[in-house]
mmCIF file of N, CA and C in Angstrom:
data_model
loop_
_atom_site.group_PDB
_atom_site.id
_atom_site.type_symbol
_atom_site.label_atom_id
_atom_site.label_comp_id
_atom_site.label_asym_id
_atom_site.label_seq_id
_atom_site.Cartn_x
_atom_site.Cartn_y
_atom_site.Cartn_z
ATOM 1 N N UNK B 1 12.643 -10.711 -29.216
ATOM 2 C CA UNK B 1 12.791 -10.770 -27.771
ATOM 3 C C UNK B 1 12.420 -12.059 -27.288
ATOM 4 N N UNK B 2 13.030 -12.633 -26.551
ATOM 5 C CA UNK B 2 12.979 -14.060 -25.876
ATOM 6 C C UNK B 2 11.712 -13.988 -24.804
ATOM 7 N N UNK B 3 10.701 -14.736 -25.027
ATOM 8 C CA UNK B 3 9.551 -14.747 -23.795
ATOM 9 C C UNK B 3 9.667 -16.135 -23.304
ATOM 10 N N UNK B 4 9.677 -16.257 -21.931
ATOM 11 C CA UNK B 4 9.566 -17.391 -21.361
ATOM 12 C C UNK B 4 8.384 -17.414 -20.342
ATOM 13 N N UNK B 5 7.743 -18.451 -20.023
ATOM 14 C CA UNK B 5 6.728 -18.380 -18.984
ATOM 15 C C UNK B 5 7.299 -19.151 -17.833
ATOM 16 N N UNK B 6 7.310 -18.694 -16.583
ATOM 17 C CA UNK B 6 7.709 -18.794 -15.411
ATOM 18 C C UNK B 6 6.442 -19.506 -14.596
ATOM 19 N N UNK B 7 7.002 -20.539 -14.032
ATOM 20 C CA UNK B 7 6.267 -21.201 -12.944
ATOM 21 C C UNK B 7 6.097 -20.503 -11.325
ATOM 22 N N UNK B 8 5.274 -20.567 -10.754
ATOM 23 C CA UNK B 8 4.977 -19.682 -9.404
ATOM 24 C C UNK B 8 5.180 -20.689 -8.231
ATOM 25 N N UNK B 9 5.631 -20.321 -7.045
ATOM 26 C CA UNK B 9 5.548 -20.781 -5.795
ATOM 27 C C UNK B 9 5.499 -19.891 -4.798
ATOM 28 N N UNK B 10 4.375 -20.200 -3.948
ATOM 29 C CA UNK B 10 3.816 -19.159 -2.951
ATOM 30 C C UNK B 10 4.655 -19.884 -1.458
ATOM 31 N N UNK B 11 5.399 -18.978 -0.659
ATOM 32 C CA UNK B 11 6.032 -19.672 0.314
ATOM 33 C C UNK B 11 5.732 -18.715 1.383
ATOM 34 N N UNK B 12 4.607 -18.380 1.958
ATOM 35 C CA UNK B 12 4.206 -17.537 3.015
ATOM 36 C C UNK B 12 4.070 -16.159 2.472
ATOM 37 N N UNK B 13 4.773 -15.204 3.007
ATOM 38 C CA UNK B 13 4.598 -13.756 2.320
ATOM 39 C C UNK B 13 5.449 -13.744 0.863
ATOM 40 N N UNK B 14 6.439 -14.663 0.593
ATOM 41 C CA UNK B 14 7.348 -14.445 -0.459
ATOM 42 C C UNK B 14 6.791 -15.135 -1.433
ATOM 43 N N UNK B 15 7.074 -14.779 -2.763
ATOM 44 C CA UNK B 15 6.882 -15.368 -3.876
ATOM 45 C C UNK B 15 7.884 -15.735 -4.682
ATOM 46 N N UNK B 16 7.981 -16.957 -5.144
ATOM 47 C CA UNK B 16 9.353 -17.473 -6.264
ATOM 48 C C UNK B 16 8.927 -17.796 -7.711
ATOM 49 N N UNK B 17 9.523 -17.258 -8.500
ATOM 50 C CA UNK B 17 9.404 -17.756 -9.577
ATOM 51 C C UNK B 17 10.439 -18.592 -10.427
ATOM 52 N N UNK B 18 10.085 -19.755 -11.003
ATOM 53 C CA UNK B 18 10.924 -20.683 -11.850
ATOM 54 C C UNK B 18 11.019 -20.579 -13.261
ATOM 55 N N UNK B 19 12.085 -19.920 -13.930
ATOM 56 C CA UNK B 19 12.027 -20.063 -15.478
ATOM 57 C C UNK B 19 12.324 -21.523 -15.772
ATOM 58 N N UNK B 20 11.496 -22.071 -16.797
ATOM 59 C CA UNK B 20 11.788 -23.704 -17.181
ATOM 60 C C UNK B 20 13.118 -23.876 -18.043
ATOM 61 N N UNK B 21 13.611 -22.755 -18.503
ATOM 62 C CA UNK B 21 14.956 -22.998 -19.381
ATOM 63 C C UNK B 21 15.702 -21.959 -19.171
ATOM 64 N N UNK B 22 17.018 -21.919 -19.278
ATOM 65 C CA UNK B 22 18.057 -20.995 -19.206
ATOM 66 C C UNK B 22 17.697 -19.895 -20.338
ATOM 67 N N UNK B 23 17.785 -18.602 -19.816
ATOM 68 C CA UNK B 23 17.647 -17.508 -20.672
ATOM 69 C C UNK B 23 18.970 -16.809 -21.418
ATOM 70 N N UNK B 24 18.763 -16.505 -22.611
ATOM 71 C CA UNK B 24 19.901 -15.829 -22.986
ATOM 72 C C UNK B 24 19.660 -14.475 -23.393
ATOM 73 N N UNK B 25 20.880 -13.461 -23.040
ATOM 74 C CA UNK B 25 20.765 -12.323 -22.800
ATOM 75 C C UNK B 25 21.683 -11.706 -24.094
ATOM 76 N N UNK B 26 21.200 -10.665 -24.856
ATOM 77 C CA UNK B 26 21.792 -10.368 -26.102
ATOM 78 C C UNK B 26 23.036 -9.334 -25.537
ATOM 79 N N UNK B 27 24.174 -9.160 -26.305
ATOM 80 C CA UNK B 27 24.874 -8.299 -25.950
ATOM 81 C C UNK B 27 24.690 -6.994 -25.573
ATOM 82 N N UNK B 28 25.175 -6.502 -24.560
ATOM 83 C CA UNK B 28 25.025 -5.250 -24.235
ATOM 84 C C UNK B 28 23.515 -5.147 -23.357
ATOM 85 N N UNK B 29 22.715 -5.946 -23.554
ATOM 86 C CA UNK B 29 21.511 -6.170 -22.904
ATOM 87 C C UNK B 29 21.495 -6.361 -21.548
ATOM 88 N N UNK B 30 20.923 -5.705 -20.333
ATOM 89 C CA UNK B 30 20.879 -5.969 -18.901
ATOM 90 C C UNK B 30 19.750 -6.357 -18.403
ATOM 91 N N UNK B 31 18.738 -6.823 -19.264
ATOM 92 C CA UNK B 31 17.549 -7.385 -18.761
ATOM 93 C C UNK B 31 17.171 -8.238 -19.891
ATOM 94 N N UNK B 32 16.114 -9.171 -19.652
ATOM 95 C CA UNK B 32 15.188 -10.231 -20.317
ATOM 96 C C UNK B 32 13.941 -10.130 -19.630
ATOM 97 N N UNK B 33 12.858 -9.842 -20.418
ATOM 98 C CA UNK B 33 11.653 -9.976 -20.213
ATOM 99 C C UNK B 33 10.899 -11.446 -19.867
ATOM 100 N N UNK B 34 10.313 -11.845 -18.785
ATOM 101 C CA UNK B 34 10.038 -13.021 -18.298
ATOM 102 C C UNK B 34 8.544 -12.960 -18.221
ATOM 103 N N UNK B 35 7.464 -13.401 -18.852
ATOM 104 C CA UNK B 35 6.082 -13.640 -18.518
ATOM 105 C C UNK B 35 5.665 -14.450 -17.429
ATOM 106 N N UNK B 36 5.699 -13.477 -16.454
ATOM 107 C CA UNK B 36 5.096 -14.342 -14.993
ATOM 108 C C UNK B 36 3.518 -14.746 -15.126
ATOM 109 N N UNK B 37 2.740 -13.819 -15.768
ATOM 110 C CA UNK B 37 1.336 -14.405 -15.577
ATOM 111 C C UNK B 37 0.276 -13.450 -16.694
ATOM 112 N N UNK B 38 -0.621 -13.786 -17.189
ATOM 113 C CA UNK B 38 -1.407 -12.938 -17.806
ATOM 114 C C UNK B 38 -2.770 -13.012 -16.996
ATOM 115 N N UNK B 39 -3.581 -11.985 -16.801
ATOM 116 C CA UNK B 39 -4.639 -11.763 -15.951
ATOM 117 C C UNK B 39 -5.879 -11.109 -16.812
ATOM 118 N N UNK B 40 -6.822 -11.902 -16.510
ATOM 119 C CA UNK B 40 -7.885 -10.984 -17.574
ATOM 120 C C UNK B 40 -9.204 -10.448 -16.431
ATOM 121 N N UNK B 41 -9.700 -9.330 -16.364
ATOM 122 C CA UNK B 41 -10.631 -9.011 -15.454
ATOM 123 C C UNK B 41 -11.873 -8.359 -15.968
ATOM 124 N N UNK B 42 -13.166 -8.492 -15.577
ATOM 125 C CA UNK B 42 -14.161 -7.806 -15.993
ATOM 126 C C UNK B 42 -14.153 -6.568 -15.490
ATOM 127 N N UNK B 43 -14.062 -5.674 -16.284
ATOM 128 C CA UNK B 43 -14.032 -4.193 -15.797
ATOM 129 C C UNK B 43 -15.280 -3.339 -16.151
ATOM 130 N N UNK B 44 -15.190 -2.301 -14.983
ATOM 131 C CA UNK B 44 -16.512 -1.374 -15.401
ATOM 132 C C UNK B 44 -15.761 0.084 -15.599
ATOM 133 N N UNK B 45 -15.883 0.470 -17.102
ATOM 134 C CA UNK B 45 -15.251 1.424 -17.522
ATOM 135 C C UNK B 45 -16.234 2.791 -17.550
ATOM 136 N N UNK B 46 -15.529 3.743 -17.151
ATOM 137 C CA UNK B 46 -16.034 5.050 -17.036
ATOM 138 C C UNK B 46 -15.195 6.136 -17.415
ATOM 139 N N UNK B 47 -15.932 7.699 -17.341
ATOM 140 C CA UNK B 47 -14.838 8.757 -17.662
ATOM 141 C C UNK B 47 -15.021 9.314 -16.244
ATOM 142 N N UNK B 48 -13.620 9.913 -15.989
ATOM 143 C CA UNK B 48 -13.537 10.577 -14.914
ATOM 144 C C UNK B 48 -13.103 11.837 -15.154
ATOM 145 N N UNK B 49 -13.726 13.007 -14.612
ATOM 146 C CA UNK B 49 -13.429 14.272 -14.965
ATOM 147 C C UNK B 49 -13.508 15.268 -14.068
ATOM 148 N N UNK B 50 -12.974 16.593 -13.957
ATOM 149 C CA UNK B 50 -13.156 17.584 -13.246
ATOM 150 C C UNK B 50 -12.879 18.622 -13.886
ATOM 151 N N UNK B 51 -14.028 19.266 -14.351
ATOM 152 C CA UNK B 51 -14.083 20.293 -15.458
ATOM 153 C C UNK B 51 -13.530 21.735 -14.616
ATOM 154 N N UNK B 52 -13.725 21.716 -13.368
ATOM 155 C CA UNK B 52 -12.846 23.045 -12.844
ATOM 156 C C UNK B 52 -11.469 23.040 -12.906
ATOM 157 N N UNK B 53 -11.019 22.033 -13.133
ATOM 158 C CA UNK B 53 -9.390 22.060 -13.204
ATOM 159 C C UNK B 53 -8.865 21.756 -14.510
ATOM 160 N N UNK B 54 -9.703 21.045 -15.229
ATOM 161 C CA UNK B 54 -9.018 20.352 -16.472
ATOM 162 C C UNK B 54 -10.366 20.126 -17.596
ATOM 163 N N UNK B 55 -9.888 20.512 -18.861
ATOM 164 C CA UNK B 55 -10.574 20.364 -20.020
ATOM 165 C C UNK B 55 -10.874 18.883 -20.539
ATOM 166 N N UNK B 56 -9.894 18.072 -19.973
ATOM 167 C CA UNK B 56 -9.734 16.368 -20.286
ATOM 168 C C UNK B 56 -10.505 15.608 -19.427
ATOM 169 N N UNK B 57 -11.256 14.700 -19.920
ATOM 170 C CA UNK B 57 -11.662 13.546 -19.385
ATOM 171 C C UNK B 57 -10.874 12.590 -19.472
ATOM 172 N N UNK B 58 -10.530 11.525 -18.713
ATOM 173 C CA UNK B 58 -9.837 10.443 -18.716
ATOM 174 C C UNK B 58 -10.671 9.167 -18.467
ATOM 175 N N UNK B 59 -10.259 8.146 -19.317
ATOM 176 C CA UNK B 59 -10.963 6.767 -19.210
ATOM 177 C C UNK B 59 -10.292 5.959 -18.195
ATOM 178 N N UNK B 60 -11.354 5.330 -17.226
ATOM 179 C CA UNK B 60 -10.943 4.600 -16.028
ATOM 180 C C UNK B 60 -11.565 3.243 -16.286
ATOM 181 N N UNK B 61 -11.035 2.392 -15.455
ATOM 182 C CA UNK B 61 -11.777 1.252 -14.993
ATOM 183 C C UNK B 61 -11.763 0.677 -13.829
ATOM 184 N N UNK B 62 -12.562 0.338 -13.219
ATOM 185 C CA UNK B 62 -12.642 -0.495 -11.867
ATOM 186 C C UNK B 62 -12.640 -2.112 -11.888
ATOM 187 N N UNK B 63 -11.470 -2.642 -11.534
ATOM 188 C CA UNK B 63 -11.435 -3.884 -11.678
ATOM 189 C C UNK B 63 -11.500 -4.490 -10.273
ATOM 190 N N UNK B 64 -11.724 -5.907 -10.164
ATOM 191 C CA UNK B 64 -12.045 -6.485 -8.755
ATOM 192 C C UNK B 64 -10.985 -7.487 -8.749
ATOM 193 N N UNK B 65 -10.193 -7.666 -8.002
ATOM 194 C CA UNK B 65 -8.801 -8.799 -7.862
ATOM 195 C C UNK B 65 -9.672 -10.052 -7.486
ATOM 196 N N UNK B 66 -9.843 -10.953 -8.230
ATOM 197 C CA UNK B 66 -10.819 -12.189 -8.002
ATOM 198 C C UNK B 66 -10.065 -13.331 -7.823
ATOM 199 N N UNK B 67 -8.826 -12.903 -7.991
ATOM 200 C CA UNK B 67 -7.622 -14.025 -7.783
ATOM 201 C C UNK B 67 -7.649 -14.219 -6.043
ATOM 202 N N UNK B 68 -7.030 -15.470 -5.712
ATOM 203 C CA UNK B 68 -7.034 -15.320 -4.158
ATOM 204 C C UNK B 68 -5.596 -15.226 -3.670
ATOM 205 N N UNK B 69 -4.843 -14.293 -4.674
ATOM 206 C CA UNK B 69 -3.379 -13.867 -4.316
ATOM 207 C C UNK B 69 -3.608 -12.437 -4.504
ATOM 208 N N UNK B 70 -2.551 -11.539 -3.832
ATOM 209 C CA UNK B 70 -2.662 -10.192 -3.957
ATOM 210 C C UNK B 70 -1.875 -9.697 -5.525
ATOM 211 N N UNK B 71 -2.163 -8.927 -6.079
ATOM 212 C CA UNK B 71 -1.501 -8.519 -7.356
ATOM 213 C C UNK B 71 -0.487 -7.420 -6.769
ATOM 214 N N UNK B 72 0.791 -7.900 -7.290
ATOM 215 C CA UNK B 72 1.811 -6.897 -6.795
ATOM 216 C C UNK B 72 1.908 -5.595 -7.732
ATOM 217 N N UNK B 73 2.433 -4.671 -6.880
ATOM 218 C CA UNK B 73 3.060 -3.405 -7.941
ATOM 219 C C UNK B 73 3.871 -3.752 -8.769
ATOM 220 N N UNK B 74 3.409 -2.938 -9.965
ATOM 221 C CA UNK B 74 4.660 -3.040 -10.899
ATOM 222 C C UNK B 74 4.809 -1.692 -11.413
ATOM 223 N N UNK B 75 5.899 -1.305 -12.300
ATOM 224 C CA UNK B 75 6.259 0.140 -12.822
ATOM 225 C C UNK B 75 6.123 -0.209 -14.381
ATOM 226 N N UNK B 76 5.959 -1.458 -14.751
ATOM 227 C CA UNK B 76 5.962 -1.633 -16.120
ATOM 228 C C UNK B 76 4.435 -2.545 -16.756
ATOM 229 N N UNK B 77 3.446 -2.221 -16.308
ATOM 230 C CA UNK B 77 2.431 -2.934 -16.618
ATOM 231 C C UNK B 77 2.011 -2.917 -18.062
ATOM 232 N N UNK B 78 1.718 -3.639 -18.887
ATOM 233 C CA UNK B 78 1.028 -3.414 -20.129
ATOM 234 C C UNK B 78 -0.672 -3.312 -20.093
ATOM 235 N N UNK B 79 -1.126 -2.507 -20.543
ATOM 236 C CA UNK B 79 -2.694 -2.180 -20.359
ATOM 237 C C UNK B 79 -3.452 -2.293 -21.755
ATOM 238 N N UNK B 80 -4.535 -3.215 -21.737
ATOM 239 C CA UNK B 80 -4.999 -3.676 -23.368
ATOM 240 C C UNK B 80 -6.693 -3.211 -22.956
ATOM 241 N N UNK B 81 -7.256 -3.004 -23.996
ATOM 242 C CA UNK B 81 -8.628 -2.896 -23.925
ATOM 243 C C UNK B 81 -8.988 -3.520 -25.209
ATOM 244 N N UNK B 82 -10.067 -4.229 -25.177
ATOM 245 C CA UNK B 82 -10.522 -5.256 -26.188
ATOM 246 C C UNK B 82 -9.316 -5.971 -27.197
ATOM 247 N N UNK B 83 -8.192 -6.473 -26.424
ATOM 248 C CA UNK B 83 -7.012 -6.785 -27.058
ATOM 249 C C UNK B 83 -6.205 -6.021 -27.993
ATOM 250 N N UNK B 84 -6.386 -4.662 -27.144
ATOM 251 C CA UNK B 84 -5.525 -3.582 -28.278
ATOM 252 C C UNK B 84 -4.752 -3.168 -26.810
ATOM 253 N N UNK B 85 -3.538 -3.010 -27.336
ATOM 254 C CA UNK B 85 -2.613 -2.239 -26.338
ATOM 255 C C UNK B 85 -2.686 -0.848 -26.374
ATOM 256 N N UNK B 86 -3.188 -0.450 -25.203
ATOM 257 C CA UNK B 86 -3.079 0.973 -24.764
ATOM 258 C C UNK B 86 -2.258 1.813 -24.311
ATOM 259 N N UNK B 87 -1.294 1.183 -23.708
ATOM 260 C CA UNK B 87 -0.169 1.996 -23.453
ATOM 261 C C UNK B 87 0.594 0.971 -21.944
ATOM 262 N N UNK B 88 1.716 1.284 -21.634
ATOM 263 C CA UNK B 88 2.420 0.989 -20.447
ATOM 264 C C UNK B 88 2.340 1.947 -19.389
ATOM 265 N N UNK B 89 2.429 1.136 -18.253
ATOM 266 C CA UNK B 89 2.184 2.298 -17.098
ATOM 267 C C UNK B 89 2.554 1.698 -15.654
ATOM 268 N N UNK B 90 2.267 2.371 -14.852
ATOM 269 C CA UNK B 90 2.421 1.949 -13.248
ATOM 270 C C UNK B 90 1.121 1.029 -12.931
ATOM 271 N N UNK B 91 1.174 0.146 -12.099
ATOM 272 C CA UNK B 91 0.096 -0.762 -11.484
ATOM 273 C C UNK B 91 0.219 -0.895 -10.211
ATOM 274 N N UNK B 92 -0.935 -0.062 -9.394
ATOM 275 C CA UNK B 92 -0.752 -0.312 -8.118
ATOM 276 C C UNK B 92 -0.809 -1.958 -7.310
ATOM 277 N N UNK B 93 -0.741 -1.956 -6.046
ATOM 278 C CA UNK B 93 -0.610 -3.188 -5.175
ATOM 279 C C UNK B 93 -2.229 -3.371 -5.222
ATOM 280 N N UNK B 94 -2.975 -4.653 -5.232
ATOM 281 C CA UNK B 94 -4.068 -4.862 -5.373
ATOM 282 C C UNK B 94 -4.333 -6.149 -4.344
ATOM 283 N N UNK B 95 -4.902 -5.976 -3.208
ATOM 284 C CA UNK B 95 -4.886 -7.317 -2.287
ATOM 285 C C UNK B 95 -6.219 -8.190 -2.797
ATOM 286 N N UNK B 96 -6.278 -9.282 -2.461
ATOM 287 C CA UNK B 96 -6.906 -10.184 -3.239
ATOM 288 C C UNK B 96 -8.224 -9.769 -2.735
ATOM 289 N N UNK B 97 -9.616 -10.006 -3.448
ATOM 290 C CA UNK B 97 -10.759 -9.530 -3.147
ATOM 291 C C UNK B 97 -10.989 -8.213 -3.172
ATOM 292 N N UNK B 98 -9.980 -7.194 -3.544
ATOM 293 C CA UNK B 98 -10.413 -5.822 -3.226
ATOM 294 C C UNK B 98 -10.327 -5.145 -4.616
ATOM 295 N N UNK B 99 -11.008 -3.735 -4.886
ATOM 296 C CA UNK B 99 -11.101 -3.210 -6.125
ATOM 297 C C UNK B 99 -10.000 -2.273 -6.205
ATOM 298 N N UNK B 100 -9.752 -1.803 -7.600
ATOM 299 C CA UNK B 100 -8.792 -0.734 -7.756
ATOM 300 C C UNK B 100 -9.233 -0.257 -9.160
ATOM 301 N N UNK B 101 -9.157 1.193 -8.792
ATOM 302 C CA UNK B 101 -9.347 2.067 -10.309
ATOM 303 C C UNK B 101 -8.093 2.260 -11.113
ATOM 304 N N UNK B 102 -8.008 2.003 -12.271
ATOM 305 C CA UNK B 102 -6.690 1.918 -13.269
ATOM 306 C C UNK B 102 -7.069 3.102 -14.443
ATOM 307 N N UNK B 103 -6.109 3.640 -14.655
ATOM 308 C CA UNK B 103 -6.412 4.900 -15.543
ATOM 309 C C UNK B 103 -5.750 4.493 -16.747
ATOM 310 N N UNK B 104 -6.522 4.797 -18.158
ATOM 311 C CA UNK B 104 -6.192 4.441 -19.479
ATOM 312 C C UNK B 104 -6.005 5.732 -20.079
ATOM 313 N N UNK B 105 -5.854 6.707 -19.829
ATOM 314 C CA UNK B 105 -5.423 7.966 -20.639
ATOM 315 C C UNK B 105 -6.746 8.996 -21.021
ATOM 316 N N UNK B 106 -6.285 9.905 -21.784
ATOM 317 C CA UNK B 106 -7.263 10.882 -21.931
ATOM 318 C C UNK B 106 -8.276 10.405 -23.113
ATOM 319 N N UNK B 107 -9.735 10.809 -22.740
ATOM 320 C CA UNK B 107 -10.620 10.696 -23.936
ATOM 321 C C UNK B 107 -10.577 11.922 -24.592
ATOM 322 N N UNK B 108 -9.977 12.009 -25.980
ATOM 323 C CA UNK B 108 -10.074 13.084 -26.688
ATOM 324 C C UNK B 108 -11.172 13.619 -27.359
ATOM 325 N N UNK B 109 -12.387 12.600 -27.278
ATOM 326 C CA UNK B 109 -13.590 12.789 -27.926
ATOM 327 C C UNK B 109 -14.611 13.601 -26.920
ATOM 328 N N UNK B 110 -14.098 13.711 -25.844
ATOM 329 C CA UNK B 110 -14.975 14.465 -24.714
ATOM 330 C C UNK B 110 -14.337 15.915 -24.389
ATOM 331 N N UNK B 111 -15.057 16.878 -24.461
ATOM 332 C CA UNK B 111 -14.753 18.238 -24.336
ATOM 333 C C UNK B 111 -15.586 18.753 -23.176
ATOM 334 N N UNK B 112 -14.815 19.279 -22.051
ATOM 335 C CA UNK B 112 -15.418 19.831 -20.744
ATOM 336 C C UNK B 112 -15.298 21.385 -20.689
ATOM 337 N N UNK B 113 -16.159 22.052 -20.189
ATOM 338 C CA UNK B 113 -16.083 23.183 -19.974
ATOM 339 C C UNK B 113 -16.915 23.669 -18.531
ATOM 340 N N UNK B 114 -16.189 24.802 -17.728
ATOM 341 C CA UNK B 114 -16.483 25.078 -16.392
ATOM 342 C C UNK B 114 -16.687 26.599 -16.568
ATOM 343 N N UNK B 115 -18.104 27.309 -16.262
ATOM 344 C CA UNK B 115 -18.319 28.580 -16.342
ATOM 345 C C UNK B 115 -18.950 29.088 -15.224
ATOM 346 N N UNK B 116 -18.290 30.026 -14.530
ATOM 347 C CA UNK B 116 -18.918 30.948 -13.173
ATOM 348 C C UNK B 116 -19.901 31.755 -13.754
ATOM 349 N N UNK B 117 -21.256 31.445 -13.563
ATOM 350 C CA UNK B 117 -22.322 32.471 -14.224
ATOM 351 C C UNK B 117 -22.320 33.568 -13.049
ATOM 352 N N UNK B 118 -22.341 33.187 -11.729
ATOM 353 C CA UNK B 118 -22.564 34.291 -10.936
ATOM 354 C C UNK B 118 -21.815 33.793 -9.490
ATOM 355 N N UNK B 119 -21.412 34.999 -8.881
ATOM 356 C CA UNK B 119 -20.563 34.641 -7.513
ATOM 357 C C UNK B 119 -20.703 35.962 -6.660
ATOM 358 N N UNK B 120 -21.261 35.628 -5.583
ATOM 359 C CA UNK B 120 -21.703 36.683 -4.536
ATOM 360 C C UNK B 120 -20.961 36.207 -3.212
ATOM 361 N N UNK B 121 -20.251 36.906 -2.604
ATOM 362 C CA UNK B 121 -20.027 36.814 -1.348
ATOM 363 C C UNK B 121 -20.109 38.065 -0.156
ATOM 364 N N UNK B 122 -20.338 37.817 0.807
ATOM 365 C CA UNK B 122 -20.494 39.004 1.981
ATOM 366 C C UNK B 122 -20.500 38.430 2.908
ATOM 367 N N UNK B 123 -20.728 39.533 4.122
ATOM 368 C CA UNK B 123 -20.922 39.568 5.585
ATOM 369 C C UNK B 123 -22.480 40.070 5.634
ATOM 370 N N UNK B 124 -23.080 39.166 6.804
ATOM 371 C CA UNK B 124 -24.392 39.715 7.105
ATOM 372 C C UNK B 124 -24.391 39.787 8.743
ATOM 373 N N UNK B 125 -25.371 40.646 9.133
ATOM 374 C CA UNK B 125 -25.524 40.722 10.749
ATOM 375 C C UNK B 125 -24.733 42.097 11.440
ATOM 376 N N UNK B 126 -25.435 42.626 12.194
ATOM 377 C CA UNK B 126 -24.485 43.238 13.112
ATOM 378 C C UNK B 126 -24.280 43.120 14.495
ATOM 379 N N UNK B 127 -24.934 42.421 15.144
ATOM 380 C CA UNK B 127 -24.410 41.866 16.315
ATOM 381 C C UNK B 127 -23.813 40.563 16.055
ATOM 382 N N UNK B 128 -24.427 39.474 15.441
ATOM 383 C CA UNK B 128 -23.604 38.333 15.209
ATOM 384 C C UNK B 128 -23.395 38.248 13.737
ATOM 385 N N UNK B 129 -22.310 37.887 13.423
ATOM 386 C CA UNK B 129 -21.959 38.037 11.829
ATOM 387 C C UNK B 129 -22.060 36.575 11.182
ATOM 388 N N UNK B 130 -22.114 36.359 9.813
ATOM 389 C CA UNK B 130 -22.076 35.304 9.176
ATOM 390 C C UNK B 130 -21.684 35.653 7.696
ATOM 391 N N UNK B 131 -20.655 34.783 7.284
ATOM 392 C CA UNK B 131 -20.264 34.959 6.079
ATOM 393 C C UNK B 131 -21.300 33.961 5.016
ATOM 394 N N UNK B 132 -21.487 34.771 3.717
ATOM 395 C CA UNK B 132 -22.206 33.911 2.785
ATOM 396 C C UNK B 132 -21.202 33.796 1.534
ATOM 397 N N UNK B 133 -21.737 33.108 1.193
ATOM 398 C CA UNK B 133 -20.876 32.651 -0.540
ATOM 399 C C UNK B 133 -21.931 32.261 -1.531
ATOM 400 N N UNK B 134 -22.349 32.748 -2.357
ATOM 401 C CA UNK B 134 -23.496 32.124 -3.316
ATOM 402 C C UNK B 134 -22.728 32.126 -4.775
ATOM 403 N N UNK B 135 -22.730 30.896 -5.130
ATOM 404 C CA UNK B 135 -22.016 30.657 -6.627
ATOM 405 C C UNK B 135 -22.838 29.558 -7.789
ATOM 406 N N UNK B 136 -23.049 30.214 -8.805
ATOM 407 C CA UNK B 136 -23.839 29.611 -9.895
ATOM 408 C C UNK B 136 -22.975 29.245 -10.972
ATOM 409 N N UNK B 137 -22.619 27.932 -10.875
ATOM 410 C CA UNK B 137 -21.850 27.549 -12.205
ATOM 411 C C UNK B 137 -22.367 26.674 -13.103
ATOM 412 N N UNK B 138 -21.961 26.404 -14.286
ATOM 413 C CA UNK B 138 -22.449 25.866 -15.502
ATOM 414 C C UNK B 138 -21.524 24.856 -15.749
ATOM 415 N N UNK B 139 -21.498 23.358 -15.658
ATOM 416 C CA UNK B 139 -20.343 22.589 -16.115
ATOM 417 C C UNK B 139 -21.168 21.856 -17.532
ATOM 418 N N UNK B 140 -20.421 21.779 -18.639
ATOM 419 C CA UNK B 140 -20.713 20.987 -20.018
ATOM 420 C C UNK B 140 -20.001 20.095 -20.150
ATOM 421 N N UNK B 141 -20.253 19.164 -20.894
ATOM 422 C CA UNK B 141 -19.618 17.982 -21.257
ATOM 423 C C UNK B 141 -20.127 17.756 -22.711
ATOM 424 N N UNK B 142 -19.493 17.606 -23.675
ATOM 425 C CA UNK B 142 -19.463 17.908 -25.269
ATOM 426 C C UNK B 142 -19.001 16.348 -25.805
ATOM 427 N N UNK B 143 -19.453 15.372 -26.343
ATOM 428 C CA UNK B 143 -19.074 14.312 -26.768
ATOM 429 C C UNK B 143 -18.927 14.267 -28.351
ATOM 430 N N UNK B 144 -17.636 14.362 -28.875
ATOM 431 C CA UNK B 144 -17.440 14.464 -30.249
ATOM 432 C C UNK B 144 -17.451 13.115 -30.951
ATOM 433 N N UNK B 145 -17.260 12.059 -30.124
ATOM 434 C CA UNK B 145 -17.115 10.781 -30.615
ATOM 435 C C UNK B 145 -18.264 9.823 -30.817
ATOM 436 N N UNK B 146 -17.982 8.564 -31.203
ATOM 437 C CA UNK B 146 -19.277 8.049 -31.491
ATOM 438 C C UNK B 146 -19.957 7.099 -30.689
ATOM 439 N N UNK B 147 -19.053 6.751 -29.600
ATOM 440 C CA UNK B 147 -19.564 6.187 -28.536
ATOM 441 C C UNK B 147 -19.946 7.117 -27.464
ATOM 442 N N UNK B 148 -21.016 6.383 -26.541
ATOM 443 C CA UNK B 148 -21.791 7.099 -25.662
ATOM 444 C C UNK B 148 -20.801 7.092 -24.583
#
């Protein structure tokens, strides 16, 4: 695959990229990948889970766009953690200076459970009525991996 770095020009709300040399397309190929830029951000990694709905937790990262320009939406962004390709997926539009949460996939080493221990529901009162609901639940997270 031929890779070429493009130069960028900002003209108001528009952005133009200029490729330094002509690109060659192979026979039967309708696209060429051009590296527009590579950005690195410090990220806060965390696990997001909803044990009531799913037994899987997901690796997430919060980034802050420290550039002076917005990060454009992409449907084919490459995601890396510690210089290891994790996957390819959508990337949201991130205005300059704002934060965004990025998803990196399931954390197979975490096991989640949600158990309803006690649930009471009922009406109270004769002249005035009120509905009460009391629920006692247990949520557990088990880490089968080596990382905290």
